Amino acid sequence: MNDLTANTKFQEGLHLLKHPLLPLVRIVQLLYLTGPFERVAPILDELIEPIETATATYDKPGELLRPFLPELEMMEPLKHPAPPTYRILAENLEELDQFEAMELMICQQVITKELEQINSLLCGTCGCTLCCVGPTADMGHDFFEIPLSAPETALFALARIDNDDSRKLTANSEKVLQVNDTPFYQNQPALYHWQQGWSLILPKKSRCPNLDAASGGCMIYPQRPGVCRKPQIFPYALERAAEHDRIEDDHDLAAYIGRGKLLAVWDCPYVRELKDEIATYAELCGLEPVFKENKA
Ligand code: SF4
Ligand code: SF4
């Protein structure tokens, strides 16, 4: 991580991390609720002057927010009632009112989108391959598992293990699946069809076949599976709680529980490097920062 601060992309990611959009989103919310605006888009047209907050200056706020218009438009039902599509519960399972629920939903969606870009800028410059290799010899794990959808398995030129035994077990079942008369994780990387679906198993000291040995980059980057796109800093403002879904007036309401947190995976080198900046980012977004280990 030594030369990272000199890297342009890293600096770009860091700049975005230091300029979270949520404080601007709150300004738009206030203008929408207290102003004469029927829709959100015209507010963005008017935000042409720089906005200064206690920690950052945003030069072209309207332009910065434009890609987030679909998320911002989620506040329009406050003025133009529409059947709800979700419900949000507090941790004590009491239902939040429409405004609180809307604020949390917009927070989750704006931060998810914003962090996708930030994570991609920061990761691309680290020269790190931790997400694409099996455990090192000194790690307590025997393997890492990368869950895949059935179509995603076509991205990997690997052997497939799909039999009655594998379909009765998971990678973490107490009874260990045997392959070639040894525990499955003592074999080469392979695709396994478990009880709950497919996954790629990377045993100790192995690597994903799509990892380019020379560059350390992913050879199928634009097509990489969904799980490989998951960022190492991500919002946990809401947690999906399908068991509380409901149908109201013939409309399906997807349920969530408000958690109000921002999670960051401590194994990731840029998370460790930017711990203070991530904590400040979370606070500016009104979330509690939580650092957790994943693969230790
Ligand atoms: S598919 Fe690409 S991003 Fe995913 S584990 Fe393999 S090399 Fe890494
Ligand atoms: S641990 Fe972090 S830096 Fe390393 S590959 Fe994963 S996301 Fe990128």
Short mmCIF file of N, CA, C and O in Angstrom, two decimals, residues 13-14 16-22 68 107-123 221 224 229-237 261-265 270-271 274 277-279 281-282 285 287:
data_model
loop_
_atom_site.label_atom_id
_atom_site.label_comp_id
_atom_site.label_asym_id
_atom_site.label_seq_id
_atom_site.Cartn_x
_atom_site.Cartn_y
_atom_site.Cartn_z
N GLY A 13 -10.67 7.81 -5.79
CA GLY A 13 -11.53 7.08 -4.85
C GLY A 13 -11.56 7.76 -3.49
O GLY A 13 -12.62 7.90 -2.87
N LEU A 14 -10.39 8.20 -3.04
CA LEU A 14 -10.29 8.86 -1.73
C LEU A 14 -11.06 10.18 -1.72
O LEU A 14 -11.74 10.52 -0.76
N LEU A 16 -13.69 10.88 -3.50
CA LEU A 16 -15.13 10.57 -3.41
C LEU A 16 -15.51 10.17 -1.98
O LEU A 16 -16.56 10.54 -1.48
N LEU A 17 -14.62 9.39 -1.34
CA LEU A 17 -14.88 8.96 0.04
C LEU A 17 -14.98 10.17 0.98
O LEU A 17 -15.75 10.16 1.93
N LYS A 18 -14.18 11.21 0.68
CA LYS A 18 -14.19 12.41 1.53
C LYS A 18 -15.32 13.37 1.16
O LYS A 18 -15.47 14.40 1.80
N HIS A 19 -16.03 13.05 0.07
CA HIS A 19 -17.15 13.91 -0.36
C HIS A 19 -18.42 13.07 -0.50
O HIS A 19 -18.95 12.92 -1.61
N PRO A 20 -18.89 12.48 0.58
CA PRO A 20 -20.10 11.64 0.46
C PRO A 20 -21.29 12.46 -0.03
O PRO A 20 -21.40 13.65 0.28
N LEU A 21 -22.14 11.80 -0.80
CA LEU A 21 -23.27 12.53 -1.39
C LEU A 21 -24.45 12.65 -0.44
O LEU A 21 -25.34 13.46 -0.68
N LEU A 22 -24.48 11.87 0.62
CA LEU A 22 -25.67 11.88 1.47
C LEU A 22 -25.97 13.26 2.08
O LEU A 22 -27.14 13.64 2.15
N PHE A 68 -27.91 10.09 -9.64
CA PHE A 68 -28.68 9.47 -8.54
C PHE A 68 -30.15 9.90 -8.58
O PHE A 68 -30.87 9.68 -7.62
N CYS A 107 -31.06 6.34 1.59
CA CYS A 107 -29.69 6.24 2.14
C CYS A 107 -29.03 4.94 1.65
O CYS A 107 -27.92 4.95 1.11
N GLN A 108 -29.73 3.82 1.80
CA GLN A 108 -29.17 2.53 1.42
C GLN A 108 -28.83 2.52 -0.08
O GLN A 108 -27.76 2.08 -0.49
N GLN A 109 -29.75 3.03 -0.88
CA GLN A 109 -29.57 2.92 -2.34
C GLN A 109 -28.50 3.89 -2.86
O GLN A 109 -27.71 3.53 -3.72
N VAL A 110 -28.50 5.12 -2.33
CA VAL A 110 -27.49 6.08 -2.79
C VAL A 110 -26.09 5.61 -2.40
O VAL A 110 -25.16 5.60 -3.21
N ILE A 111 -25.94 5.14 -1.17
CA ILE A 111 -24.61 4.72 -0.71
C ILE A 111 -24.16 3.46 -1.45
O ILE A 111 -22.98 3.32 -1.79
N THR A 112 -25.07 2.54 -1.71
CA THR A 112 -24.70 1.33 -2.45
C THR A 112 -24.09 1.72 -3.80
O THR A 112 -23.02 1.25 -4.18
N LYS A 113 -24.78 2.64 -4.49
CA LYS A 113 -24.31 3.04 -5.83
C LYS A 113 -22.99 3.82 -5.74
O LYS A 113 -22.06 3.59 -6.50
N GLU A 114 -22.93 4.73 -4.77
CA GLU A 114 -21.72 5.55 -4.63
C GLU A 114 -20.51 4.68 -4.27
O GLU A 114 -19.42 4.85 -4.80
N LEU A 115 -20.71 3.72 -3.38
CA LEU A 115 -19.58 2.90 -2.94
C LEU A 115 -19.12 1.91 -4.01
O LEU A 115 -17.97 1.48 -4.00
N GLU A 116 -20.00 1.56 -4.93
CA GLU A 116 -19.58 0.68 -6.03
C GLU A 116 -18.41 1.33 -6.77
O GLU A 116 -17.40 0.70 -7.04
N GLN A 117 -18.57 2.61 -7.05
CA GLN A 117 -17.53 3.34 -7.78
C GLN A 117 -16.28 3.52 -6.90
O GLN A 117 -15.16 3.30 -7.34
N ILE A 118 -16.49 3.89 -5.65
CA ILE A 118 -15.35 4.13 -4.75
C ILE A 118 -14.54 2.85 -4.56
O ILE A 118 -13.32 2.84 -4.69
N ASN A 119 -15.24 1.73 -4.28
CA ASN A 119 -14.54 0.46 -4.08
C ASN A 119 -13.76 0.05 -5.33
O ASN A 119 -12.65 -0.44 -5.24
N SER A 120 -14.39 0.26 -6.47
CA SER A 120 -13.73 -0.16 -7.70
C SER A 120 -12.44 0.65 -7.92
O SER A 120 -11.40 0.11 -8.30
N LEU A 121 -12.48 1.96 -7.64
CA LEU A 121 -11.28 2.80 -7.80
C LEU A 121 -10.19 2.39 -6.81
O LEU A 121 -9.01 2.32 -7.15
N LEU A 122 -10.59 2.11 -5.56
CA LEU A 122 -9.60 1.79 -4.54
C LEU A 122 -9.00 0.40 -4.75
O LEU A 122 -7.79 0.20 -4.64
N CYS A 123 -9.85 -0.58 -5.10
CA CYS A 123 -9.37 -1.95 -5.26
C CYS A 123 -8.43 -2.06 -6.45
O CYS A 123 -7.38 -2.69 -6.37
N TYR A 221 -13.09 -9.49 -16.21
CA TYR A 221 -13.59 -8.42 -15.34
C TYR A 221 -14.99 -7.91 -15.72
O TYR A 221 -15.87 -7.85 -14.87
N ARG A 224 -17.49 -10.62 -14.74
CA ARG A 224 -17.26 -11.35 -13.49
C ARG A 224 -18.58 -11.56 -12.73
O ARG A 224 -19.50 -10.73 -12.84
N ARG A 229 -18.33 -8.69 -7.53
CA ARG A 229 -18.56 -7.25 -7.63
C ARG A 229 -18.88 -6.66 -6.26
O ARG A 229 -19.03 -5.45 -6.13
N LYS A 230 -19.02 -7.54 -5.27
CA LYS A 230 -19.41 -7.04 -3.94
C LYS A 230 -18.29 -6.20 -3.35
O LYS A 230 -17.15 -6.63 -3.29
N PRO A 231 -18.60 -4.99 -2.90
CA PRO A 231 -17.56 -4.13 -2.35
C PRO A 231 -17.15 -4.53 -0.94
O PRO A 231 -17.85 -5.28 -0.28
N GLN A 232 -16.04 -4.00 -0.53
CA GLN A 232 -15.53 -4.27 0.82
C GLN A 232 -15.98 -3.21 1.82
O GLN A 232 -15.82 -3.37 3.01
N ILE A 233 -16.51 -2.10 1.31
CA ILE A 233 -17.18 -1.12 2.18
C ILE A 233 -18.61 -1.07 1.66
O ILE A 233 -18.82 -0.81 0.47
N PHE A 234 -19.58 -1.36 2.49
CA PHE A 234 -20.96 -1.38 1.98
C PHE A 234 -21.97 -0.99 3.06
O PHE A 234 -21.74 -1.21 4.25
N PRO A 235 -23.08 -0.39 2.62
CA PRO A 235 -24.06 0.06 3.61
C PRO A 235 -24.87 -1.10 4.17
O PRO A 235 -25.19 -2.05 3.45
N TYR A 236 -25.18 -0.98 5.44
CA TYR A 236 -26.06 -1.92 6.12
C TYR A 236 -27.10 -1.07 6.86
O TYR A 236 -27.36 -1.24 8.02
N ALA A 237 -27.59 -0.07 6.11
CA ALA A 237 -28.63 0.79 6.67
C ALA A 237 -29.89 -0.03 6.83
O ALA A 237 -30.66 0.15 7.77
N LYS A 261 -26.09 0.97 9.86
CA LYS A 261 -24.64 0.74 9.95
C LYS A 261 -23.96 0.80 8.58
O LYS A 261 -24.62 0.65 7.53
N LEU A 262 -22.65 0.98 8.61
CA LEU A 262 -21.83 0.86 7.41
C LEU A 262 -20.78 -0.19 7.73
O LEU A 262 -20.08 -0.08 8.75
N LEU A 263 -20.70 -1.24 6.92
CA LEU A 263 -19.75 -2.32 7.20
C LEU A 263 -18.52 -2.19 6.30
O LEU A 263 -18.62 -1.82 5.13
N ALA A 264 -17.37 -2.51 6.86
CA ALA A 264 -16.13 -2.52 6.07
C ALA A 264 -15.34 -3.77 6.46
O ALA A 264 -15.24 -4.10 7.65
N VAL A 265 -14.84 -4.47 5.46
CA VAL A 265 -14.17 -5.75 5.69
C VAL A 265 -12.68 -5.50 5.98
O VAL A 265 -11.94 -5.01 5.13
N TYR A 270 -7.16 -1.73 1.52
CA TYR A 270 -7.53 -0.31 1.48
C TYR A 270 -8.46 0.06 2.64
O TYR A 270 -8.52 1.21 3.06
N VAL A 271 -9.20 -0.93 3.17
CA VAL A 271 -10.03 -0.65 4.34
C VAL A 271 -9.13 -0.34 5.54
O VAL A 271 -9.36 0.62 6.28
N LEU A 274 -7.52 3.09 5.10
CA LEU A 274 -8.42 4.25 5.14
C LEU A 274 -9.43 4.17 6.29
O LEU A 274 -10.52 4.73 6.19
N GLU A 277 -10.84 7.54 7.43
CA GLU A 277 -11.67 8.17 6.39
C GLU A 277 -13.00 7.44 6.24
O GLU A 277 -14.04 8.06 6.02
N ILE A 278 -12.97 6.11 6.39
CA ILE A 278 -14.22 5.33 6.27
C ILE A 278 -15.14 5.65 7.45
O ILE A 278 -16.35 5.82 7.30
N ALA A 279 -14.54 5.76 8.64
CA ALA A 279 -15.35 6.08 9.82
C ALA A 279 -15.99 7.46 9.66
O ALA A 279 -17.18 7.64 9.97
N TYR A 281 -16.65 8.98 6.79
CA TYR A 281 -17.66 8.84 5.73
C TYR A 281 -18.97 8.32 6.34
O TYR A 281 -20.05 8.86 6.08
N ALA A 282 -18.86 7.27 7.17
CA ALA A 282 -20.06 6.68 7.77
C ALA A 282 -20.79 7.71 8.62
O ALA A 282 -22.01 7.87 8.52
N CYS A 285 -22.73 10.18 6.80
CA CYS A 285 -23.95 9.56 6.22
C CYS A 285 -24.94 9.18 7.31
O CYS A 285 -25.99 8.58 7.02
N LEU A 287 -24.44 6.94 9.67
CA LEU A 287 -24.38 5.50 9.94
C LEU A 287 -23.25 5.19 10.92
O LEU A 287 -22.27 5.93 10.99
#
